[in-house]
Amino acid sequence: MVTSGEFNASLGANTFGFVSPRAIICNLEAPALYEESIRRGEAEILAGGAICAETGTHTGRSPKDKFTVKDATTENTVWWDQNQAISPAHFDVLLKDFQAHAQGKDLFLQDLVGGADPVHQVKTRVYTELAWHSLFIRNLLIRPARTALPDFTVGMTIVDFPSFRADPARHGTKSETVIAIDFTRKIVLIGGSAYAGEMKKSVFTYLNFVLPTKNVMPMHCSANVGHDGDVALFFGLSGTGKTTLSQDPNRILIGDDEHGWGPDGVFNFEGGCYAKCIRLSAEAEPEIYSTTQRFGTVLENVVFDPVTRIANFDDESKTENTRCAYPIEFIRNSSPTGRAGQPRNIIMLTCDAFGVMPPIAKLTDAEAMYHFLSGYTAAVAGTERGVTEPTATFSTCFGHPFMPRHPSVYGNLLRDLIAKHHVDCWLVNTGWTGGKAGVGRRMPIRVTRRLLTAALDGSLNKATFRRDPYFGFSVPESVPGIEPHLLQPVRTWADKAAFNETAKKLVEMFDKNFKTFEAHVSKDVIAAAPHRQIAA
């Protein structure tokens, strides 16, 4: 075995016990990883300098293939209603087969960090068989200084082998694809999928398990901060606008997807951003677009002209879930530390596929917990395998695939922090208006940005609010610069009777979904349910 690059010599490059790999190539930076990716035929360079790769069959996450080892550590702590178990015995076999699969292969190693707060971070070693995957995860996690590499210690290990094929009978999986995490041994094994996002979400899942025991709230949210120190959090699933809305030229970006909230404030889990590219334009999203035109960015499944190598971000023939992954410093007004103080505002983003929710509503603490646990949004086409069109769904905590513990653990942590720091909470619909998906139109981004500006600068608190007749929360009657009819969704529908029936249907869905949580929350949270507020 040949080992090259910089790493902790006392720890060794093959601490994982791989069987006879040909080489382990350690901690390469972008230029060398470009060379390796091109030489191996994994990717191509586009006009502007970004590298573009394809992920094959998997163009999104595969949550049905994700498993957690059920052992003494997890048996009574993991939310098994929504997390799939794999036995220690099956994981042992899987681990040995992953180790053996490395035989004769070149492996790329990256020593990286999850978590900008040094008290709560996890040092992560990532082994990949693809050079572009090594660049992807290097972009997405926090990159330690090269001077720190000789002393780097490993807190968790991720092994990412797209060419590995799981055997359901042998490994206890459902298919040839597997994402298996062992919280006791701090190991993640990813096989059968070239979708690079599985790696970053594995770090998030690990921190979601560990941090609540330290009274730190892990969050699937983006975050930014104003120049006077006012921090805003943006909860939401992929496609709801977390990345787009948090990258505001008038505010400093802390991070676009994953954060912790503890005694000292908010901190980013990552060192990069993973933005959707479909229909991306320089006019609508100049900051994100600019990252796709520079060296170091990784593009996934983006269609481009084979001669000019110019990307066509409007082409969805490969997938709706086209992506770009880049270091956070590619955003000019990003935070160099990934840390900030206590939040002043929380924005819960929902992509309402039914088109009946208002563009913004103010929430009480109890309503905020209700909607956080509900996690209503739409699964946007391509974000998960098998989803081909917008579909109404409930994803508790705005990210249940990444939540190992029961949602009430995260909900109670969040509610305590909201109360302690007197945070204003808002529900923002970035989905449809004027009709459900396929009939209406997406909420104009200029409207969403104007409403968010008013919420974050405090002026929206001075508005006159009305009580929504279906959901019970408070909706502003008017906001300068916003067409009044947009604040009353029924007025955007041509068929008022159809609106009423659709709104009632969605309320019933909320009520049915929340029954799962009623035994775990206080009476005022139960009372925040839409049908209860209306009845009151």
XYZ file of C-alpha atoms in Angstrom:
536
model
C 0.000 0.000 0.000
C 1.236 3.467 -0.937
C 0.342 6.345 1.362
C 0.781 9.957 0.266
C -0.148 13.415 1.487
C -0.289 14.935 4.944
C -1.830 13.123 7.924
C -1.162 12.228 11.545
C 1.700 9.726 11.224
C 1.153 8.399 14.743
C -2.479 7.642 13.873
C -1.826 6.234 10.422
C -3.837 6.510 7.227
C -5.321 3.024 7.396
C -6.693 2.990 10.918
C -9.902 1.546 9.533
C -8.423 -1.822 8.666
C -8.959 -1.850 4.899
C -7.738 -4.992 3.182
C -4.829 -4.267 0.833
C -5.863 -0.984 -0.807
C -3.469 0.020 -3.576
C -3.060 3.537 -2.201
C -4.477 5.952 0.352
C -4.152 9.542 -0.845
C -4.520 11.980 2.046
C -5.944 15.465 2.320
C -5.555 16.667 -1.247
C -6.809 20.164 -1.977
C -8.971 21.255 -4.901
C -6.335 21.506 -7.685
C -5.017 17.985 -7.109
C -8.536 16.577 -6.721
C -9.498 18.202 -10.030
C -6.566 16.444 -11.679
C -7.495 13.088 -10.150
C -11.184 13.454 -11.060
C -10.412 14.291 -14.682
C -7.704 11.643 -15.030
C -10.061 8.972 -13.730
C -12.941 10.065 -15.968
C -15.187 10.955 -13.024
C -16.008 14.541 -13.978
C -15.572 17.344 -16.499
C -14.562 20.979 -16.213
C -17.164 23.539 -17.278
C -16.849 27.088 -18.558
C -16.102 29.270 -15.566
C -14.034 26.614 -13.809
C -16.473 24.446 -11.837
C -16.236 20.663 -12.051
C -19.333 18.645 -12.990
C -20.072 15.003 -12.130
C -23.028 12.662 -12.458
C -24.408 10.579 -9.603
C -26.051 7.867 -11.698
C -29.257 6.215 -10.523
C -29.343 8.070 -7.226
C -29.879 11.779 -7.853
C -31.128 12.343 -4.298
C -30.994 10.791 -0.849
C -32.275 7.263 -0.320
C -33.934 7.378 3.144
C -35.428 3.897 2.805
C -31.896 2.500 2.694
C -30.679 4.232 5.858
C -30.137 2.114 8.997
C -29.011 2.589 12.605
C -27.332 -0.120 14.639
C -29.640 -1.158 17.481
C -27.463 -1.848 20.522
C -27.123 -0.828 24.170
C -26.371 2.776 23.153
C -29.413 3.213 20.952
C -32.065 0.734 22.067
C -33.789 3.168 24.438
C -32.649 6.462 22.923
C -33.396 6.225 19.195
C -36.893 6.928 17.821
C -37.449 3.503 16.290
C -40.865 4.393 14.890
C -39.073 6.396 12.203
C -35.529 4.961 12.210
C -34.730 1.578 10.704
C -32.693 -0.831 12.807
C -29.819 -3.021 11.717
C -28.410 -5.615 14.099
C -24.823 -5.420 15.389
C -24.207 -8.798 13.742
C -25.340 -7.566 10.330
C -23.277 -4.408 10.738
C -20.212 -6.473 11.615
C -20.556 -8.419 8.371
C -21.181 -5.200 6.442
C -18.091 -3.610 7.985
C -15.864 -6.555 7.076
C -17.183 -6.524 3.526
C -16.521 -2.786 3.209
C -12.970 -3.336 4.454
C -12.460 -6.122 1.928
C -13.991 -4.042 -0.887
C -11.017 -1.676 -0.678
C -8.629 -4.303 -2.010
C -6.630 -2.974 -4.956
C -8.390 0.419 -4.876
C -7.067 3.947 -4.560
C -8.789 5.621 -1.608
C -8.994 9.337 -0.911
C -8.826 10.450 2.719
C -9.986 13.784 4.135
C -9.573 14.845 7.764
C -12.326 17.383 8.421
C -14.450 18.863 11.201
C -18.199 18.940 11.804
C -19.123 21.910 14.021
C -17.639 25.415 14.240
C -17.877 25.435 18.046
C -14.705 23.692 19.289
C -16.525 22.464 22.403
C -19.151 20.573 20.394
C -17.392 19.660 17.133
C -16.667 16.155 15.846
C -13.420 15.466 14.014
C -14.304 13.336 11.019
C -12.182 11.152 8.747
C -13.800 10.466 5.378
C -12.611 7.739 2.985
C -13.962 7.865 -0.582
C -13.249 5.859 -3.718
C -14.103 8.816 -5.976
C -11.856 11.858 -6.155
C -14.776 14.209 -6.772
C -16.494 12.887 -3.641
C -13.361 13.810 -1.719
C -13.583 17.354 -3.089
C -17.320 17.489 -2.338
C -16.947 16.593 1.329
C -13.909 18.856 1.621
C -16.090 21.717 0.379
C -18.969 20.866 2.710
C -17.260 20.241 6.058
C -14.875 22.518 7.949
C -11.299 22.339 6.695
C -8.680 22.418 9.454
C -5.458 24.348 8.838
C -2.782 22.200 7.239
C -0.619 22.822 10.296
C -3.265 20.979 12.350
C -3.186 17.794 10.246
C -0.121 16.181 11.910
C -2.029 16.200 15.225
C -5.516 15.433 13.881
C -7.494 12.901 15.916
C -10.516 10.981 14.633
C -13.904 11.247 16.350
C -15.972 9.503 13.665
C -15.267 7.749 10.356
C -17.261 7.764 7.118
C -16.580 5.263 4.336
C -18.170 6.098 0.989
C -17.975 3.363 -1.683
C -20.523 3.843 -4.496
C -19.311 0.643 -6.191
C -20.147 -1.477 -3.131
C -23.333 -3.502 -3.471
C -25.119 -4.610 -0.314
C -26.709 -8.047 -0.134
C -30.071 -7.871 1.694
C -29.825 -11.486 2.818
C -26.267 -11.097 4.079
C -26.361 -7.540 5.428
C -29.965 -7.055 6.553
C -30.606 -4.250 4.074
C -33.553 -3.623 1.738
C -31.573 -3.240 -1.463
C -28.057 -2.990 -2.827
C -27.882 0.550 -1.441
C -26.989 1.101 2.209
C -26.339 3.990 4.579
C -25.582 2.424 7.970
C -24.540 4.273 11.119
C -23.122 2.809 14.317
C -23.322 5.440 17.050
C -21.314 3.316 19.472
C -18.332 2.811 17.189
C -18.904 6.154 15.436
C -18.796 4.659 11.952
C -20.908 5.413 8.862
C -20.862 3.083 5.846
C -22.311 4.316 2.535
C -22.567 1.955 -0.428
C -24.448 1.630 -3.698
C -25.078 5.363 -4.165
C -22.934 8.047 -5.776
C -25.157 10.832 -4.398
C -22.586 12.809 -2.401
C -25.156 14.418 -0.112
C -25.388 11.161 1.881
C -21.983 11.960 3.417
C -22.861 15.393 4.712
C -26.207 14.222 6.086
C -24.444 11.418 7.965
C -22.441 13.981 9.941
C -25.661 15.863 10.643
C -27.355 12.667 11.858
C -24.456 11.934 14.197
C -24.544 15.424 15.736
C -28.332 15.192 16.052
C -27.821 12.154 18.262
C -24.955 13.488 20.372
C -25.713 17.176 20.985
C -29.092 16.996 22.800
C -27.346 15.194 25.685
C -25.212 18.336 26.020
C -28.273 20.620 26.020
C -27.404 21.857 22.531
C -30.148 22.039 19.911
C -29.142 20.585 16.501
C -31.157 22.155 13.699
C -31.888 21.574 10.017
C -31.767 25.266 9.245
C -29.784 27.994 7.575
C -28.704 31.068 9.525
C -27.568 34.614 8.947
C -26.891 37.669 11.061
C -27.449 41.380 10.565
C -24.713 43.928 11.051
C -26.139 44.799 14.465
C -25.846 41.178 15.602
C -29.470 40.058 15.084
C -29.371 36.345 14.228
C -32.096 34.694 12.130
C -32.683 30.951 11.705
C -34.430 29.484 8.639
C -35.907 26.002 9.157
C -37.026 24.003 6.163
C -36.482 20.979 3.970
C -34.646 20.984 0.637
C -36.451 23.118 -1.910
C -38.165 25.428 0.593
C -35.590 28.209 0.215
C -33.182 27.829 3.155
C -30.095 28.437 1.051
C -31.575 31.100 -1.213
C -33.215 33.168 1.525
C -30.339 33.028 3.996
C -27.869 34.268 1.374
C -28.950 37.884 1.658
C -26.460 40.505 0.402
C -27.459 42.759 3.304
C -26.741 40.150 5.982
C -23.823 37.894 6.895
C -24.291 34.208 6.083
C -23.476 31.870 8.969
C -24.437 28.700 7.096
C -27.027 27.303 4.693
C -28.223 23.985 6.139
C -27.138 22.670 9.559
C -26.520 24.452 12.862
C -26.346 24.023 16.601
C -27.836 26.378 19.218
C -26.291 26.298 22.655
C -25.405 28.513 25.614
C -22.998 30.631 23.553
C -25.313 31.091 20.569
C -25.521 29.593 17.091
C -22.770 27.715 15.240
C -22.544 26.176 11.788
C -21.933 22.439 11.478
C -20.407 22.878 8.032
C -17.802 24.805 6.083
C -19.661 24.969 2.796
C -23.022 25.208 1.046
C -25.048 22.738 -1.008
C -27.468 24.711 -3.168
C -30.111 23.586 -5.645
C -29.293 24.701 -9.181
C -32.490 24.077 -11.105
C -33.558 27.308 -12.838
C -30.697 29.151 -11.144
C -30.018 32.571 -12.676
C -27.600 35.435 -12.151
C -30.532 37.847 -11.952
C -32.581 36.076 -9.277
C -29.774 34.585 -7.163
C -26.502 36.349 -8.021
C -24.533 35.128 -4.997
C -25.247 31.439 -5.582
C -24.936 31.740 -9.366
C -21.470 33.275 -9.023
C -20.226 30.188 -7.179
C -21.087 28.010 -10.196
C -18.717 30.067 -12.339
C -15.516 29.514 -10.403
C -12.839 26.941 -9.764
C -13.450 24.682 -6.764
C -17.231 24.322 -7.002
C -18.659 20.842 -7.570
C -21.761 20.618 -9.784
C -23.954 17.513 -9.691
C -26.085 16.262 -12.603
C -26.114 19.636 -14.350
C -26.685 19.510 -18.108
C -24.156 21.463 -20.160
C -23.273 22.132 -23.792
C -20.622 19.557 -24.785
C -18.743 22.093 -26.949
C -18.887 25.346 -24.969
C -19.183 23.593 -21.583
C -21.715 26.233 -20.521
C -24.171 24.928 -17.918
C -27.889 24.919 -18.668
C -29.515 25.307 -15.269
C -33.005 25.216 -16.781
C -32.558 21.661 -18.080
C -34.133 19.138 -15.706
C -33.717 16.091 -17.967
C -31.332 14.390 -15.535
C -33.074 15.482 -12.348
C -34.830 18.423 -10.681
C -32.289 18.025 -7.889
C -29.272 19.509 -9.656
C -26.808 20.841 -7.094
C -23.685 22.915 -6.514
C -21.340 22.390 -3.560
C -18.861 25.109 -2.658
C -16.843 26.406 0.321
C -18.788 28.983 2.297
C -16.110 31.607 1.697
C -17.227 31.679 -1.955
C -20.126 33.789 -0.622
C -18.538 37.192 -0.156
C -20.529 38.168 2.941
C -20.169 34.860 4.793
C -18.991 34.525 8.371
C -15.332 33.505 8.686
C -16.011 31.863 12.070
C -19.371 30.163 11.449
C -20.545 31.416 14.836
C -22.869 34.136 16.118
C -24.925 35.085 19.160
C -28.453 34.229 20.251
C -31.222 34.342 17.606
C -33.759 37.150 17.457
C -36.007 35.588 14.793
C -36.919 32.074 13.682
C -38.370 31.524 10.221
C -40.126 28.215 9.531
C -40.259 27.724 5.782
C -42.997 25.615 4.277
C -43.515 24.788 0.626
C -47.313 24.543 0.685
C -48.289 22.301 -2.214
C -51.981 22.970 -1.520
C -51.565 26.741 -1.986
C -53.784 27.739 0.949
C -51.258 29.041 3.478
C -50.477 32.772 3.637
C -47.025 33.995 2.645
C -46.202 34.837 6.277
C -47.760 34.338 9.713
C -46.564 35.204 13.205
C -46.499 32.326 15.697
C -46.781 32.178 19.459
C -44.296 29.948 21.314
C -46.878 27.147 21.437
C -47.743 27.544 17.750
C -44.037 27.512 16.897
C -43.579 24.180 18.652
C -46.713 22.801 16.986
C -45.494 23.722 13.512
C -41.926 22.640 14.255
C -43.124 19.183 15.286
C -45.536 19.076 12.341
C -42.903 20.080 9.789
C -45.420 20.586 6.985
C -43.937 21.161 3.554
C -43.759 19.450 0.157
C -41.253 16.851 -0.967
C -39.891 18.651 -4.009
C -39.234 16.598 -7.131
C -35.861 14.861 -7.131
C -34.897 15.617 -3.534
C -35.631 12.032 -2.554
C -35.544 8.990 -4.787
C -38.959 8.165 -6.220
C -40.436 11.662 -5.741
C -41.261 12.998 -9.197
C -43.682 15.841 -8.423
C -44.456 18.109 -5.456
C -46.294 16.092 -2.806
C -47.698 17.363 0.496
C -45.904 15.765 3.415
C -45.113 16.181 7.099
C -41.481 15.895 8.158
C -41.203 16.481 11.879
C -38.603 19.030 12.998
C -38.317 19.940 9.293
C -36.002 16.973 8.811
C -37.158 13.671 10.337
C -34.810 11.528 8.172
C -31.904 13.023 10.143
C -33.463 12.928 13.626
C -32.372 9.808 15.573
C -34.150 10.817 18.790
C -37.851 11.338 19.400
C -39.059 14.694 17.983
C -40.186 15.833 21.430
C -36.508 15.925 22.484
C -35.765 18.532 19.839
C -39.120 20.293 20.228
C -38.709 20.799 23.969
C -35.140 22.026 23.540
C -36.283 24.524 20.923
C -39.214 25.785 22.954
C -37.034 26.359 26.024
C -34.519 28.325 23.938
C -37.250 30.409 22.280
C -38.695 31.350 25.669
C -35.307 32.022 27.265
C -34.136 34.356 24.503
C -37.521 35.948 23.616
C -37.334 34.941 19.951
C -39.972 36.027 17.420
C -41.231 33.113 15.294
C -42.677 33.253 11.784
C -44.168 30.715 9.375
C -43.354 31.551 5.744
C -44.912 29.854 2.715
C -42.529 29.670 -0.245
C -44.857 27.238 -2.039
C -47.917 27.889 -4.126
C -50.512 30.636 -4.316
C -53.632 30.939 -6.461
C -54.161 27.176 -6.499
C -52.464 23.935 -5.569
C -49.317 22.646 -7.261
C -49.966 22.245 -10.960
C -52.672 24.917 -10.962
C -51.345 27.931 -9.069
C -47.881 29.487 -9.187
C -44.924 29.537 -6.817
C -44.880 32.444 -4.401
C -42.837 35.259 -6.020
C -39.412 35.405 -4.411
C -39.571 39.212 -4.279
C -42.649 38.894 -2.041
C -40.926 36.454 0.283
C -37.798 38.613 0.514
C -39.822 41.764 1.238
C -41.796 40.030 3.993
C -38.633 38.581 5.523
C -36.971 41.980 5.521
C -39.950 43.407 7.394
C -39.873 40.552 9.905
C -36.127 40.771 10.517
C -35.931 44.563 10.825
C -38.815 44.542 13.318
C -41.225 46.651 11.266
C -43.640 43.750 10.707
C -44.287 43.565 14.451
C -46.017 46.938 14.138
C -48.511 45.694 11.547
C -52.192 45.011 12.238
C -52.808 41.280 12.298
C -55.879 39.201 11.566
C -56.574 35.663 12.702
C -56.421 33.151 9.878
C -59.865 31.484 9.639
C -58.393 28.016 8.984
C -55.091 27.830 10.877
C -55.688 30.287 13.697
C -52.298 32.004 13.570
C -51.802 35.747 13.072
C -51.429 37.132 9.537
C -50.591 40.782 8.740
C -53.402 42.643 7.038
C -51.066 44.776 4.970
C -47.338 45.174 4.357
C -45.843 48.060 2.320
C -44.805 46.870 -1.124
C -46.922 43.690 -1.037
C -50.153 43.285 -3.003
C -52.865 42.946 -0.292
C -54.583 39.965 -1.945
C -51.435 37.835 -1.533
C -51.795 38.086 2.254
C -55.267 36.536 2.000
C -54.780 33.334 -0.040
C -58.502 32.852 -0.764
C -58.415 36.052 -2.824
C -55.762 34.550 -5.141
C -58.012 31.597 -6.073
C -60.549 31.887 -8.874
C -62.644 29.109 -7.332
C -63.391 30.186 -3.739
C -65.337 27.015 -2.929
C -62.375 24.911 -4.036
C -60.119 26.965 -1.760
C -62.385 26.349 1.232
C -62.480 22.607 0.632
C -58.720 22.431 0.113
C -57.982 24.420 3.264
C -60.269 22.186 5.318
C -58.545 19.122 3.905
C -55.132 20.441 4.924
C -56.343 21.243 8.450
C -57.562 17.655 8.751
C -54.144 16.434 7.633
C -52.460 18.558 10.319
C -54.780 17.174 12.986
C -54.291 13.562 11.941
C -50.519 13.927 11.767
C -50.182 15.596 15.192
C -51.931 12.823 17.113
C -48.544 11.091 17.215
C -47.142 13.907 19.358
C -50.056 14.793 21.654
C -48.829 12.548 24.492
C -45.441 14.300 24.460
C -46.409 17.983 24.552
C -48.140 20.395 26.912
C -51.814 21.388 26.656
C -51.080 24.794 25.120
C -49.226 23.148 22.224
C -52.176 20.813 21.636
C -54.429 23.874 21.752
C -52.334 25.444 18.970
C -53.717 22.896 16.488
C -55.627 24.639 13.658
C -59.042 23.097 14.422
C -58.745 23.840 18.155
C -57.791 27.483 17.569
C -60.695 27.958 15.206
C -63.101 26.349 17.669
C -61.829 28.628 20.427
